[in-house]
mmCIF file of C-alpha atoms and ligand atoms in Angstrom:
data_model
loop_
_atom_site.group_PDB
_atom_site.id
_atom_site.type_symbol
_atom_site.label_atom_id
_atom_site.label_comp_id
_atom_site.label_asym_id
_atom_site.label_seq_id
_atom_site.Cartn_x
_atom_site.Cartn_y
_atom_site.Cartn_z
ATOM 1 C CA UNK A 1137 115.220 49.703 90.100
ATOM 2 C CA UNK A 1138 115.742 45.590 89.069
ATOM 3 C CA UNK A 1139 113.511 43.245 87.235
ATOM 4 C CA UNK A 1140 111.620 42.167 90.210
ATOM 5 C CA UNK A 1141 110.870 45.567 90.855
ATOM 6 C CA UNK A 1142 109.753 45.561 87.278
ATOM 7 C CA UNK A 1143 107.592 42.997 87.294
ATOM 8 C CA UNK A 1144 105.767 43.797 90.830
ATOM 9 C CA UNK A 1145 104.856 46.272 89.264
ATOM 10 C CA UNK A 1146 104.010 45.827 85.808
ATOM 11 C CA UNK A 1147 101.922 42.969 86.528
ATOM 12 C CA UNK A 1148 99.261 45.427 88.627
ATOM 13 C CA UNK A 1149 99.331 48.031 85.565
ATOM 14 C CA UNK A 1150 98.515 45.082 82.794
ATOM 15 C CA UNK A 1151 96.098 42.763 85.154
ATOM 16 C CA UNK A 1152 97.898 40.439 84.977
ATOM 17 C CA UNK A 1153 98.683 37.147 86.957
ATOM 18 C CA UNK A 1154 101.937 35.204 87.422
ATOM 19 C CA UNK A 1155 101.892 31.149 87.592
ATOM 20 C CA UNK A 1156 104.753 29.127 87.939
ATOM 21 C CA UNK A 1157 105.127 25.455 88.472
ATOM 22 C CA UNK A 1158 107.357 23.794 91.124
ATOM 23 C CA UNK A 1159 110.396 22.795 88.375
ATOM 24 C CA UNK A 1160 110.458 26.195 87.534
ATOM 25 C CA UNK A 1161 113.889 28.263 88.770
ATOM 26 C CA UNK A 1162 113.577 29.434 92.764
ATOM 27 C CA UNK A 1163 113.682 32.942 91.328
ATOM 28 C CA UNK A 1164 110.624 32.415 89.588
ATOM 29 C CA UNK A 1165 108.702 30.251 92.293
ATOM 30 C CA UNK A 1166 109.067 33.755 94.619
ATOM 31 C CA UNK A 1167 107.991 36.313 92.341
ATOM 32 C CA UNK A 1168 104.776 34.143 91.418
ATOM 33 C CA UNK A 1169 101.145 34.419 92.334
ATOM 34 C CA UNK A 1170 100.806 31.392 92.311
ATOM 35 C CA UNK A 1171 102.824 28.281 91.870
ATOM 36 C CA UNK A 1172 101.442 24.313 91.637
ATOM 37 C CA UNK A 1173 101.262 21.356 90.002
ATOM 38 C CA UNK A 1174 99.332 20.885 86.434
ATOM 39 C CA UNK A 1175 96.439 20.703 87.970
ATOM 40 C CA UNK A 1176 96.540 23.769 90.258
ATOM 41 C CA UNK A 1177 97.964 25.701 87.997
ATOM 42 C CA UNK A 1178 95.212 25.054 85.579
ATOM 43 C CA UNK A 1179 92.583 25.528 87.900
ATOM 44 C CA UNK A 1180 93.737 29.129 88.907
ATOM 45 C CA UNK A 1181 93.497 29.669 85.237
ATOM 46 C CA UNK A 1182 90.192 28.527 84.006
ATOM 47 C CA UNK A 1183 89.014 30.512 87.319
ATOM 48 C CA UNK A 1184 90.812 33.610 87.674
ATOM 49 C CA UNK A 1185 89.595 36.939 86.626
ATOM 50 C CA UNK A 1186 92.506 39.040 85.067
ATOM 51 C CA UNK A 1187 92.627 39.869 81.764
ATOM 52 C CA UNK A 1188 96.371 38.171 81.452
ATOM 53 C CA UNK A 1189 97.895 34.784 82.034
ATOM 54 C CA UNK A 1190 102.185 34.536 82.539
ATOM 55 C CA UNK A 1191 102.500 31.294 82.231
ATOM 56 C CA UNK A 1192 106.217 30.336 83.417
ATOM 57 C CA UNK A 1193 106.311 26.455 82.424
ATOM 58 C CA UNK A 1194 106.108 24.463 79.318
ATOM 59 C CA UNK A 1195 104.005 25.589 76.499
ATOM 60 C CA UNK A 1196 101.754 22.836 76.971
ATOM 61 C CA UNK A 1197 100.503 24.540 80.318
ATOM 62 C CA UNK A 1198 99.712 27.362 78.595
ATOM 63 C CA UNK A 1199 98.216 26.552 75.552
ATOM 64 C CA UNK A 1200 95.628 24.521 77.637
ATOM 65 C CA UNK A 1201 95.165 27.980 80.393
ATOM 66 C CA UNK A 1202 94.368 29.255 76.737
ATOM 67 C CA UNK A 1203 92.088 25.939 75.186
ATOM 68 C CA UNK A 1204 89.755 26.074 78.486
ATOM 69 C CA UNK A 1205 89.652 30.502 79.089
ATOM 70 C CA UNK A 1206 89.553 31.514 74.798
ATOM 71 C CA UNK A 1207 88.836 35.363 76.425
ATOM 72 C CA UNK A 1208 92.057 36.260 78.461
ATOM 73 C CA UNK A 1209 95.065 36.674 76.706
ATOM 74 C CA UNK A 1210 97.889 33.548 77.627
ATOM 75 C CA UNK A 1211 101.338 34.061 77.748
ATOM 76 C CA UNK A 1212 104.140 31.860 77.599
ATOM 77 C CA UNK A 1213 107.465 34.364 78.932
ATOM 78 C CA UNK A 1214 109.985 31.764 76.930
ATOM 79 C CA UNK A 1215 108.524 30.655 73.609
ATOM 80 C CA UNK A 1216 111.505 27.643 73.710
ATOM 81 C CA UNK A 1217 109.939 26.776 77.009
ATOM 82 C CA UNK A 1218 108.170 23.047 75.655
ATOM 83 C CA UNK A 1219 107.971 19.772 76.380
ATOM 84 C CA UNK A 1220 109.104 16.569 75.685
ATOM 85 C CA UNK A 1221 107.099 14.137 75.957
ATOM 86 C CA UNK A 1222 104.193 15.897 73.891
ATOM 87 C CA UNK A 1223 105.684 15.090 70.684
ATOM 88 C CA UNK A 1224 105.557 10.890 71.164
ATOM 89 C CA UNK A 1225 102.147 11.268 70.220
ATOM 90 C CA UNK A 1226 99.637 12.391 68.120
ATOM 91 C CA UNK A 1227 95.585 12.639 66.181
ATOM 92 C CA UNK A 1228 96.249 10.829 63.220
ATOM 93 C CA UNK A 1229 97.442 7.852 65.078
ATOM 94 C CA UNK A 1230 94.997 7.849 68.029
ATOM 95 C CA UNK A 1231 92.169 7.940 65.681
ATOM 96 C CA UNK A 1232 93.356 4.876 63.756
ATOM 97 C CA UNK A 1233 93.744 2.837 67.228
ATOM 98 C CA UNK A 1234 90.146 4.283 68.195
ATOM 99 C CA UNK A 1235 88.608 1.997 65.262
ATOM 100 C CA UNK A 1236 91.116 -0.635 66.515
ATOM 101 C CA UNK A 1237 89.227 -0.350 70.223
ATOM 102 C CA UNK A 1238 86.245 1.575 69.318
ATOM 103 C CA UNK A 1239 84.586 0.590 72.765
ATOM 104 C CA UNK A 1240 87.280 2.618 74.109
ATOM 105 C CA UNK A 1241 87.144 6.407 75.576
ATOM 106 C CA UNK A 1242 90.609 8.022 75.430
ATOM 107 C CA UNK A 1243 92.591 9.982 78.627
ATOM 108 C CA UNK A 1244 95.401 11.836 77.907
ATOM 109 C CA UNK A 1245 97.986 13.220 80.006
ATOM 110 C CA UNK A 1246 97.377 17.181 79.692
ATOM 111 C CA UNK A 1247 101.571 16.616 78.429
ATOM 112 C CA UNK A 1248 99.943 16.521 74.951
ATOM 113 C CA UNK A 1249 98.818 18.492 71.976
ATOM 114 C CA UNK A 1250 95.846 20.573 71.526
ATOM 115 C CA UNK A 1251 95.218 18.752 68.596
ATOM 116 C CA UNK A 1252 96.220 15.479 70.507
ATOM 117 C CA UNK A 1253 93.332 16.537 73.552
ATOM 118 C CA UNK A 1254 91.160 17.579 70.319
ATOM 119 C CA UNK A 1255 90.112 13.878 69.927
ATOM 120 C CA UNK A 1256 90.631 12.372 73.691
ATOM 121 C CA UNK A 1257 87.604 12.319 75.555
ATOM 122 C CA UNK A 1258 88.866 13.808 79.249
ATOM 123 C CA UNK A 1259 92.896 15.189 79.757
ATOM 124 C CA UNK A 1260 93.850 14.558 83.539
ATOM 125 C CA UNK A 1261 96.800 15.164 85.382
ATOM 126 C CA UNK A 1262 99.492 12.973 87.388
ATOM 127 C CA UNK A 1263 97.459 14.029 90.326
ATOM 128 C CA UNK A 1264 93.689 13.821 88.785
ATOM 129 C CA UNK A 1265 94.489 11.131 86.997
ATOM 130 C CA UNK A 1266 94.041 7.476 89.335
ATOM 131 C CA UNK A 1267 90.566 9.701 90.043
ATOM 132 C CA UNK A 1268 89.216 10.521 85.915
ATOM 133 C CA UNK A 1269 89.908 7.073 85.061
ATOM 134 C CA UNK A 1270 87.842 5.367 88.122
ATOM 135 C CA UNK A 1271 85.118 7.733 87.778
ATOM 136 C CA UNK A 1272 85.145 7.666 83.711
ATOM 137 C CA UNK A 1273 81.701 5.420 82.172
ATOM 138 C CA UNK A 1274 84.399 2.932 80.083
ATOM 139 C CA UNK A 1275 85.819 0.271 81.308
ATOM 140 C CA UNK A 1276 88.541 0.324 78.428
ATOM 141 C CA UNK A 1277 90.531 3.025 78.113
ATOM 142 C CA UNK A 1278 93.192 4.129 75.692
ATOM 143 C CA UNK A 1279 96.307 5.840 77.586
ATOM 144 C CA UNK A 1280 97.999 8.764 75.572
ATOM 145 C CA UNK A 1281 101.189 9.481 75.733
ATOM 146 C CA UNK A 1282 102.622 8.334 79.040
ATOM 147 C CA UNK A 1283 103.328 4.508 79.777
ATOM 148 C CA UNK A 1284 104.311 4.878 82.677
ATOM 149 C CA UNK A 1285 101.868 6.951 84.092
ATOM 150 C CA UNK A 1286 99.557 4.628 82.520
ATOM 151 C CA UNK A 1287 100.688 1.199 83.458
ATOM 152 C CA UNK A 1288 100.481 3.081 87.333
ATOM 153 C CA UNK A 1289 96.973 3.369 86.590
ATOM 154 C CA UNK A 1290 96.665 0.084 85.201
ATOM 155 C CA UNK A 1291 97.750 -1.181 89.066
ATOM 156 C CA UNK A 1292 95.103 0.792 90.729
ATOM 157 C CA UNK A 1293 92.093 0.158 88.846
ATOM 158 C CA UNK A 1294 92.586 -3.714 87.420
ATOM 159 C CA UNK A 1295 89.407 -4.184 87.013
ATOM 160 C CA UNK A 1296 89.713 -1.765 83.484
ATOM 161 C CA UNK A 1297 91.657 -2.346 80.356
ATOM 162 C CA UNK A 1298 94.396 -0.193 80.097
ATOM 163 C CA UNK A 1299 95.763 0.183 76.656
ATOM 164 C CA UNK A 1300 99.516 1.933 76.518
ATOM 165 C CA UNK A 1301 101.194 4.449 74.425
ATOM 166 C CA UNK A 1302 104.645 3.777 73.273
ATOM 167 C CA UNK A 1303 105.578 7.761 74.831
ATOM 168 C CA UNK A 1304 107.781 8.359 78.358
ATOM 169 C CA UNK A 1305 109.445 11.814 80.198
ATOM 170 C CA UNK A 1306 113.259 11.072 78.763
ATOM 171 C CA UNK A 1307 114.353 12.240 82.804
ATOM 172 C CA UNK A 1308 111.853 10.490 84.845
ATOM 173 C CA UNK A 1309 111.441 7.504 82.238
ATOM 174 C CA UNK A 1310 115.727 7.857 82.463
ATOM 175 C CA UNK A 1311 115.671 6.459 86.406
ATOM 176 C CA UNK A 1312 116.268 2.231 87.545
ATOM 177 C CA UNK A 1313 115.994 0.167 90.182
ATOM 178 C CA UNK A 1314 119.968 0.569 90.867
ATOM 179 C CA UNK A 1315 119.649 4.859 90.929
ATOM 180 C CA UNK A 1316 117.034 3.975 94.031
ATOM 181 C CA UNK A 1317 119.775 1.171 95.251
ATOM 182 C CA UNK A 1318 122.073 3.174 95.308
ATOM 183 C CA UNK A 1319 120.810 6.422 97.386
ATOM 184 C CA UNK A 1320 119.246 4.111 100.162
ATOM 185 C CA UNK A 1321 123.296 2.796 100.126
ATOM 186 C CA UNK A 1322 124.377 6.073 100.065
ATOM 187 C CA UNK A 1323 122.136 7.580 101.948
ATOM 188 C CA UNK A 1324 120.376 5.340 104.450
ATOM 189 C CA UNK A 1325 117.892 2.441 104.377
ATOM 190 C CA UNK A 1326 115.519 4.571 106.642
ATOM 191 C CA UNK A 1327 115.063 7.351 103.378
ATOM 192 C CA UNK A 1328 111.520 7.329 102.100
ATOM 193 C CA UNK A 1329 112.044 7.408 98.731
ATOM 194 C CA UNK A 1330 108.805 9.823 97.085
ATOM 195 C CA UNK A 1331 108.670 9.265 93.294
ATOM 196 C CA UNK A 1332 106.263 11.102 90.504
ATOM 197 C CA UNK A 1333 104.374 8.415 88.613
ATOM 198 C CA UNK A 1334 106.434 9.173 85.169
ATOM 199 C CA UNK A 1335 108.778 7.110 86.946
ATOM 200 C CA UNK A 1336 109.084 3.481 85.815
ATOM 201 C CA UNK A 1337 107.399 0.622 87.536
ATOM 202 C CA UNK A 1338 110.865 -0.690 89.133
ATOM 203 C CA UNK A 1339 111.512 2.482 90.451
ATOM 204 C CA UNK A 1340 107.834 3.133 91.597
ATOM 205 C CA UNK A 1341 108.196 -0.991 93.316
ATOM 206 C CA UNK A 1342 111.033 0.656 95.633
ATOM 207 C CA UNK A 1343 109.205 3.707 96.887
ATOM 208 C CA UNK A 1344 107.485 4.777 99.809
ATOM 209 C CA UNK A 1345 105.048 7.132 98.117
ATOM 210 C CA UNK A 1346 103.794 8.460 95.067
ATOM 211 C CA UNK A 1347 102.366 11.167 93.444
ATOM 212 C CA UNK A 1348 102.219 14.339 91.701
ATOM 213 C CA UNK A 1349 105.396 17.348 92.301
ATOM 214 C CA UNK A 1350 102.134 18.838 94.487
ATOM 215 C CA UNK A 1351 100.889 15.956 96.474
ATOM 216 C CA UNK A 1352 104.961 14.568 96.878
ATOM 217 C CA UNK A 1353 105.421 18.782 98.951
ATOM 218 C CA UNK A 1354 102.271 17.706 100.787
ATOM 219 C CA UNK A 1355 103.480 13.884 102.193
ATOM 220 C CA UNK A 1356 106.874 15.636 102.741
ATOM 221 C CA UNK A 1357 105.041 19.161 104.999
ATOM 222 C CA UNK A 1358 103.043 16.406 106.557
ATOM 223 C CA UNK A 1359 104.774 14.198 107.666
ATOM 224 C CA UNK A 1360 107.565 13.854 110.820
ATOM 225 C CA UNK A 1361 110.112 11.669 108.618
ATOM 226 C CA UNK A 1362 113.505 13.722 108.062
ATOM 227 C CA UNK A 1363 114.809 12.102 105.462
ATOM 228 C CA UNK A 1364 113.639 11.754 101.789
ATOM 229 C CA UNK A 1365 115.050 11.116 98.214
ATOM 230 C CA UNK A 1366 112.554 12.829 95.850
ATOM 231 C CA UNK A 1367 112.903 11.054 92.571
ATOM 232 C CA UNK A 1368 111.003 14.277 90.448
ATOM 233 C CA UNK A 1369 112.469 16.974 88.838
ATOM 234 C CA UNK A 1370 115.090 18.631 91.145
ATOM 235 C CA UNK A 1371 112.959 22.238 91.062
ATOM 236 C CA UNK A 1372 110.203 20.490 93.260
ATOM 237 C CA UNK A 1373 113.115 20.929 95.903
ATOM 238 C CA UNK A 1374 112.948 24.859 96.013
ATOM 239 C CA UNK A 1375 109.421 24.988 98.033
ATOM 240 C CA UNK A 1376 110.391 21.923 99.745
ATOM 241 C CA UNK A 1377 112.711 23.598 101.176
ATOM 242 C CA UNK A 1378 111.458 26.801 102.531
ATOM 243 C CA UNK A 1379 108.632 24.626 103.134
ATOM 244 C CA UNK A 1380 110.860 22.355 105.459
ATOM 245 C CA UNK A 1381 113.622 23.350 106.898
ATOM 246 C CA UNK A 1382 114.051 21.194 109.140
ATOM 247 C CA UNK A 1383 114.554 17.936 106.905
ATOM 248 C CA UNK A 1384 117.195 17.014 105.074
ATOM 249 C CA UNK A 1385 115.634 16.288 100.980
ATOM 250 C CA UNK A 1386 118.312 14.047 98.758
ATOM 251 C CA UNK A 1387 117.710 13.938 94.343
ATOM 252 C CA UNK A 1388 119.052 12.118 91.538
ATOM 253 C CA UNK A 1389 119.671 15.338 89.807
ATOM 254 C CA UNK A 1390 116.535 15.106 87.518
ATOM 255 C CA UNK A 1391 116.905 18.176 85.634
ATOM 256 C CA UNK A 1392 113.982 19.088 82.669
ATOM 257 C CA UNK A 1393 115.810 21.597 80.779
ATOM 258 C CA UNK A 1394 112.877 23.510 79.444
ATOM 259 C CA UNK A 1395 111.292 23.844 82.780
ATOM 260 C CA UNK A 1396 114.444 26.166 83.187
ATOM 261 C CA UNK A 1397 114.529 27.970 80.063
ATOM 262 C CA UNK A 1398 111.992 31.314 82.046
ATOM 263 C CA UNK A 1399 114.256 33.551 83.505
ATOM 264 C CA UNK A 1400 112.962 36.986 85.337
ATOM 265 C CA UNK A 1401 114.352 39.169 82.041
ATOM 266 C CA UNK A 1402 112.192 37.097 79.882
ATOM 267 C CA UNK A 1403 109.045 37.240 82.877
ATOM 268 C CA UNK A 1404 109.708 41.151 82.829
ATOM 269 C CA UNK A 1405 109.371 41.349 78.688
ATOM 270 C CA UNK A 1406 106.817 39.230 78.452
ATOM 271 C CA UNK A 1407 104.994 41.559 81.042
ATOM 272 C CA UNK A 1408 106.141 44.932 79.793
ATOM 273 C CA UNK A 1409 105.739 44.059 76.003
ATOM 274 C CA UNK A 1410 102.503 41.847 76.122
ATOM 275 C CA UNK A 1411 104.774 39.560 73.352
ATOM 276 C CA UNK A 1412 105.036 35.751 73.582
ATOM 277 C CA UNK A 1413 101.032 35.271 72.943
ATOM 278 C CA UNK A 1414 99.574 32.034 72.682
ATOM 279 C CA UNK A 1415 97.055 31.559 69.773
ATOM 280 C CA UNK A 1416 95.600 27.996 68.367
ATOM 281 C CA UNK A 1417 93.076 27.357 65.959
ATOM 282 C CA UNK A 1418 90.021 28.632 67.465
ATOM 283 C CA UNK A 1419 88.246 24.674 65.349
ATOM 284 C CA UNK A 1420 91.001 22.707 66.901
ATOM 285 C CA UNK A 1421 90.707 24.987 71.337
ATOM 286 C CA UNK A 1422 87.117 23.977 71.115
ATOM 287 C CA UNK A 1423 87.795 19.827 70.123
ATOM 288 C CA UNK A 1424 90.010 20.570 72.972
ATOM 289 C CA UNK A 1425 88.257 22.484 75.146
ATOM 290 C CA UNK A 1426 85.362 19.596 76.426
ATOM 291 C CA UNK A 1427 88.740 16.690 77.130
ATOM 292 C CA UNK A 1428 89.686 19.321 79.749
ATOM 293 C CA UNK A 1429 86.530 21.153 81.614
ATOM 294 C CA UNK A 1430 86.049 16.749 81.390
ATOM 295 C CA UNK A 1431 89.098 16.538 83.220
ATOM 296 C CA UNK A 1432 87.630 19.837 85.938
ATOM 297 C CA UNK A 1433 84.465 18.277 86.230
ATOM 298 C CA UNK A 1434 85.697 14.806 86.925
ATOM 299 C CA UNK A 1435 89.149 14.990 88.847
ATOM 300 C CA UNK A 1436 87.662 17.763 91.448
HETATM 301 P P1 LIG B 2875 102.788 18.194 88.125
HETATM 302 O O1 LIG B 2875 101.348 16.791 87.591
HETATM 303 O O2 LIG B 2875 103.239 17.105 89.296
HETATM 304 O O3 LIG B 2875 102.722 19.356 88.056
HETATM 305 O O4 LIG B 2875 103.592 16.908 86.987
HETATM 306 C C1 LIG B 2875 103.132 17.151 85.466
HETATM 307 C C2 LIG B 2875 105.139 17.081 84.885
HETATM 308 O O5 LIG B 2875 105.481 17.475 83.906
HETATM 309 C C3 LIG B 2875 105.942 16.328 85.186
HETATM 310 O O6 LIG B 2875 107.617 16.280 84.640
HETATM 311 FE FE1 LIG B 2876 107.757 16.992 79.900
HETATM 312 FE FE2 LIG B 2876 109.385 15.842 81.045
HETATM 313 FE FE3 LIG B 2876 109.777 18.075 81.741
HETATM 314 FE FE4 LIG B 2876 107.931 17.422 82.940
HETATM 315 S S1 LIG B 2876 109.792 16.966 83.378
HETATM 316 S S2 LIG B 2876 107.796 19.118 81.437
HETATM 317 S S3 LIG B 2876 107.399 15.060 81.596
HETATM 318 S S4 LIG B 2876 110.236 16.774 79.844
#
């Protein structure tokens, strides 16, 4: 029996659901019960009835599932899978900024530590950020940790003041306007540029569409255009190609090494032994719960 067959058998036996982010390796995406962007997966984890959630993604995703569902067990098949951006914000510095801006509400990107969520008013994902900041009853917002997503929100909602934090995703932040210009010269000026909001302004300004991984997939799938430059992590190509075999997709070789760590063997061992469980300090979890639950209330 190969890993795939073993995983499918164990999943039933252990009352487990497998969630995978679009950046995961193709074989992991193919075996998962649900594949999606951060918001979609958070919603599935929150609403599912299975006792065990196996989260194929990075640690903040699994921690967020545990924050929302303390009575379920949440597992991260490869415990080394982290997100570079998470270490760029800490609770202490946010508390200091709150003193400086006493009227501001704190919105934290879900790509953050549980301790950061615990001192925030509401969380957001890339697909829900605009909606949430618009609905939030405050005209002043401290946005952590992604300065690029924060500046994108500021552009979309100019009547609110967004106080930015100095964090970013190093993989998205590395891409410059020149990379887009060169790709258009190489693949043709008619290529449509679809970018993630974690990209810099100079890249967003040259894009035809800006959205989360899920929104990029929807845009390319519901469009008759033939050729796309995808400016986000390469893992999204797997689903883009599966859903659109007749279209052409090009990327800028953006690889999040952490997202690629999880293997079928890790997933099998995790299920077989119910190992690599996520545990959180209960007081911090409770404080963080409010921000994540608010995300699901405002993000709808
Ligand atoms: P999504 O909100 O599109 O899932 O993005 C998450 C992420 O980590 C992007 O780098
Ligand atoms: Fe984090 Fe960037 Fe990887 Fe997304 S691509 S998980 S933001 S390091």
